[in-house]
Short mmCIF file of C-alpha atoms and ligand atoms in Angstrom, two decimals:
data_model
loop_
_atom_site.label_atom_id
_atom_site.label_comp_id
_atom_site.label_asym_id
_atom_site.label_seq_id
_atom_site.Cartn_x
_atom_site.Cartn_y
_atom_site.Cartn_z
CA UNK Y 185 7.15 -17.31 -1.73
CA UNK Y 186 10.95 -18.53 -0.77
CA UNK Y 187 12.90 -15.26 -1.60
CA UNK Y 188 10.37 -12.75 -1.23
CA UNK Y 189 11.19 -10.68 1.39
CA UNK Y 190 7.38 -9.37 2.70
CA UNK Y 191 6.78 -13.36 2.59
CA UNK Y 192 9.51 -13.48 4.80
CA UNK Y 193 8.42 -10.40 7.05
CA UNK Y 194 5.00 -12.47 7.47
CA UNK Y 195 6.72 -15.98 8.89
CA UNK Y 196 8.75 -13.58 11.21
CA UNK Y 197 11.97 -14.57 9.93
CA UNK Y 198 12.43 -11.16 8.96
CA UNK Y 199 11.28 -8.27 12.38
CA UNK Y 200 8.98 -5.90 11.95
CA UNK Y 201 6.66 -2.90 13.35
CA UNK Y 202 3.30 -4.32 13.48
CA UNK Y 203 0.88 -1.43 13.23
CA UNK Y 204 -2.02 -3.68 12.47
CA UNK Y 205 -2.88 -7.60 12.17
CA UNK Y 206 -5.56 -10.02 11.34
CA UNK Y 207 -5.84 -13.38 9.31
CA UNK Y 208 -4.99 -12.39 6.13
CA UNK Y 209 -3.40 -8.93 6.34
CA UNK Y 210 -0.04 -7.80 8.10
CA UNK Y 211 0.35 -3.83 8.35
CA UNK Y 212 3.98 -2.51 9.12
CA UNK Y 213 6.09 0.59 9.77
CA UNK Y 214 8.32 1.15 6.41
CA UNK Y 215 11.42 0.34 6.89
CA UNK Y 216 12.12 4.00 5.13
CA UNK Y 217 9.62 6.33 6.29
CA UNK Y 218 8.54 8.81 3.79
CA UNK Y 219 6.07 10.76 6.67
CA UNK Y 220 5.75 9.86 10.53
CA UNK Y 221 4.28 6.60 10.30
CA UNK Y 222 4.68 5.61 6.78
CA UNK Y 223 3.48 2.30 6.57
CA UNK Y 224 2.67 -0.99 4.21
CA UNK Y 225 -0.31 -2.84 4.22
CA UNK Y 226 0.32 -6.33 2.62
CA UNK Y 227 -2.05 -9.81 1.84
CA UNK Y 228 -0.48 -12.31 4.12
CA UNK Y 229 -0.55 -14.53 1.15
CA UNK Y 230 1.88 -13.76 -1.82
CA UNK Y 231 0.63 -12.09 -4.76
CA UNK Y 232 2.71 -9.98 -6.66
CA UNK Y 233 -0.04 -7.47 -8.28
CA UNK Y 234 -3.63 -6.94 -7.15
CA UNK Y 235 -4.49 -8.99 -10.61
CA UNK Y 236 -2.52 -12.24 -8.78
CA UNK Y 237 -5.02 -11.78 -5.60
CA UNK Y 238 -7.44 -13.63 -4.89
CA UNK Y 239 -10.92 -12.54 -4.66
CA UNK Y 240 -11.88 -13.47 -1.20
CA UNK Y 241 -8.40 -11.80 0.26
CA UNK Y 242 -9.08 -9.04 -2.36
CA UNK Y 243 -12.74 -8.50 -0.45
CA UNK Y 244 -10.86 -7.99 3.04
CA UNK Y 245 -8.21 -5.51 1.82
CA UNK Y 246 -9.92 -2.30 2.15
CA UNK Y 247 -11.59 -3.12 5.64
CA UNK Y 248 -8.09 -3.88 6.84
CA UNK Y 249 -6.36 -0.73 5.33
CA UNK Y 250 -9.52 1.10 6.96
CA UNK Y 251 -8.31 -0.36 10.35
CA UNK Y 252 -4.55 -0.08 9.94
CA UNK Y 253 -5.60 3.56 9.07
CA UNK Y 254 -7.66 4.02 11.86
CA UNK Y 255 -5.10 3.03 14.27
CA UNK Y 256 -2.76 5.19 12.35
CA UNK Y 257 -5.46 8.14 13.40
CA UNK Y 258 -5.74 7.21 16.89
CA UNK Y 259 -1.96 7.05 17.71
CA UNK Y 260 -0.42 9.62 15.42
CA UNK Y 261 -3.99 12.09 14.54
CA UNK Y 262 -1.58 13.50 11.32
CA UNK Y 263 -4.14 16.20 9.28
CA UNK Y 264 -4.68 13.05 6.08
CA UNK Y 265 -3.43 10.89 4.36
CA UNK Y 266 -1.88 9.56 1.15
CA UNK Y 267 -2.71 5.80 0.09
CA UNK Y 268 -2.16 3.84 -2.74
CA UNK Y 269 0.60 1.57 -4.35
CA UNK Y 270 3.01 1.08 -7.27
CA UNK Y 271 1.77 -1.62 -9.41
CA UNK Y 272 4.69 -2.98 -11.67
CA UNK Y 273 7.92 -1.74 -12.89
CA UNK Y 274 6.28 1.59 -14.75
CA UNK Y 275 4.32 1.83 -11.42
CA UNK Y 276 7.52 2.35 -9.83
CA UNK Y 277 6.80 -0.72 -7.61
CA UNK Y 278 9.76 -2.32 -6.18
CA UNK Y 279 9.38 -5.22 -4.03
CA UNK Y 280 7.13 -7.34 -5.94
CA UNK Y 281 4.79 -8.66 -3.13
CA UNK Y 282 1.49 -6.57 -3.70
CA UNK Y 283 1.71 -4.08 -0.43
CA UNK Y 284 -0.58 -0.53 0.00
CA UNK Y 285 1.34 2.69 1.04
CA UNK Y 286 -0.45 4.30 4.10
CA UNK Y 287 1.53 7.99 4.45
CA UNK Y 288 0.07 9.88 6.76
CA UNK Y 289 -0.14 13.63 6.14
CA UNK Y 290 0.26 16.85 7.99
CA UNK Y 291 -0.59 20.41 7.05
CA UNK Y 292 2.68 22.25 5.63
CA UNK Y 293 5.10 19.11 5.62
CA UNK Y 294 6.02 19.96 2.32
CA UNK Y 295 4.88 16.99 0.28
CA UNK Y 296 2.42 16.57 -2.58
CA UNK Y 297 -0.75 14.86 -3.40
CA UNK Y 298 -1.33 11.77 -6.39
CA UNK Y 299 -1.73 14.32 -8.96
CA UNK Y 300 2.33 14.90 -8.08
CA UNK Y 301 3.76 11.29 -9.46
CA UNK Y 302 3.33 11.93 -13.08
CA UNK Y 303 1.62 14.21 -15.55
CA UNK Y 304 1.98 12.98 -18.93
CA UNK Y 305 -1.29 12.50 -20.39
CA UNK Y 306 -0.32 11.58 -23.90
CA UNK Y 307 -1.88 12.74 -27.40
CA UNK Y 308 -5.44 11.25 -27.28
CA UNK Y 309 -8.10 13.08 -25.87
CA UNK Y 310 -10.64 12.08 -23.23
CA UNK Y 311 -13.34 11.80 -25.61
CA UNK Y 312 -11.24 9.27 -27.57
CA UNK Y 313 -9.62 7.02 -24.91
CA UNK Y 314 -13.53 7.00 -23.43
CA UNK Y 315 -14.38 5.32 -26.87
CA UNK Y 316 -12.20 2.80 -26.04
CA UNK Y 317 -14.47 1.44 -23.30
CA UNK Y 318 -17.61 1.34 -25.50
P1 LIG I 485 7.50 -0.04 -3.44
O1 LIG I 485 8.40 0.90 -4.17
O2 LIG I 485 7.70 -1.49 -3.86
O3 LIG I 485 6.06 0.36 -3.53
O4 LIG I 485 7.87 0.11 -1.93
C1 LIG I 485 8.53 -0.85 -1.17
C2 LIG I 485 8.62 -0.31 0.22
O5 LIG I 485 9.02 -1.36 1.09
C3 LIG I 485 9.66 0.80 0.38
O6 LIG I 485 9.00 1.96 0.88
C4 LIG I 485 10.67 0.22 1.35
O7 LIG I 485 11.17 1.18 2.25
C5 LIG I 485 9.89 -0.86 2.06
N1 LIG I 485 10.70 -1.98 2.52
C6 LIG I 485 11.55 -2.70 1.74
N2 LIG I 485 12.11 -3.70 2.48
C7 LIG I 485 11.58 -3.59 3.73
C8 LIG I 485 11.77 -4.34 4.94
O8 LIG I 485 12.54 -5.30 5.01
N3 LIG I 485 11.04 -3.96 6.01
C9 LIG I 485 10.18 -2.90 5.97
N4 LIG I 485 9.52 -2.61 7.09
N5 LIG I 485 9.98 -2.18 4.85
C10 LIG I 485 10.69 -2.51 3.75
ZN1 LIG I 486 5.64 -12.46 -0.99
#
């Protein structure tokens, strides 16, 4: 997509860190580290959400954050990891080209775990929000 700017990272008009690289996934250094090694792990195609991918890409997406984070493990060996993304504005997602955080972790660097971005489970109880599914 024409202003996007991971679009733009993927036709190379735009430099990056390649950590990892196959047909339909780019994985890069963030341009703002949050740990050693911080990095994204975008669909070469645009899609801003994982609901806008398509299924076949969608099918490769783990295996290639499994081998972006497996290089990650062989060049850096940090203690774990964090990885995930922000999906929408709520989400806290910013550029809106879907991409997966890979932030490598090391025993006392002072950071959190998932349970740290938000705890505000509302009113309803489990019981009733499971209901919901029926
Ligand atoms: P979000 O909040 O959308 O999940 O995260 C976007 C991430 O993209 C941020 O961590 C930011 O540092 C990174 N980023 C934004 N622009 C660039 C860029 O041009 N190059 C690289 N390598 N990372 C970028
Ligand atoms: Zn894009």
């Amino acid at each position: 997509m024409k202003d996007c700017i991971f679009c733009k990272i993927v036709a190379k008009e735009i430099p990056n860190y390649t950590v990892y690289e196959d047909n339909h996934v780019l994985a890069f250094l963030d341009i703002h580290p949050r740990t050693k090694g911080h990095t994204i792990v975008i669909p070469k195609v645009h899609a801003e959400t994982i609901f806008d991918l398509n299924e076949e890409i969608a099918k490769d997406l783990l295996p290639s954050v499994k081998k972006t984070a497996e290089r990650i493990e062989h060049v850096l060996q940090p203690d774990g990891y964090n990885i995930g993304w922000n999906h929408g504005d709520a989400g806290g997602q910013d550029v809106p080209h879907l991409h997966i955080h890979i932030l490598p972790r090391w025993e006392g660097d002072g950071g959190t775990n998932m349970h740290g971005i938000i705890h505000n489970p509302g009113a309803m109880n489990v019981d009733d929000v499971a209901k919901l599914f029926v």
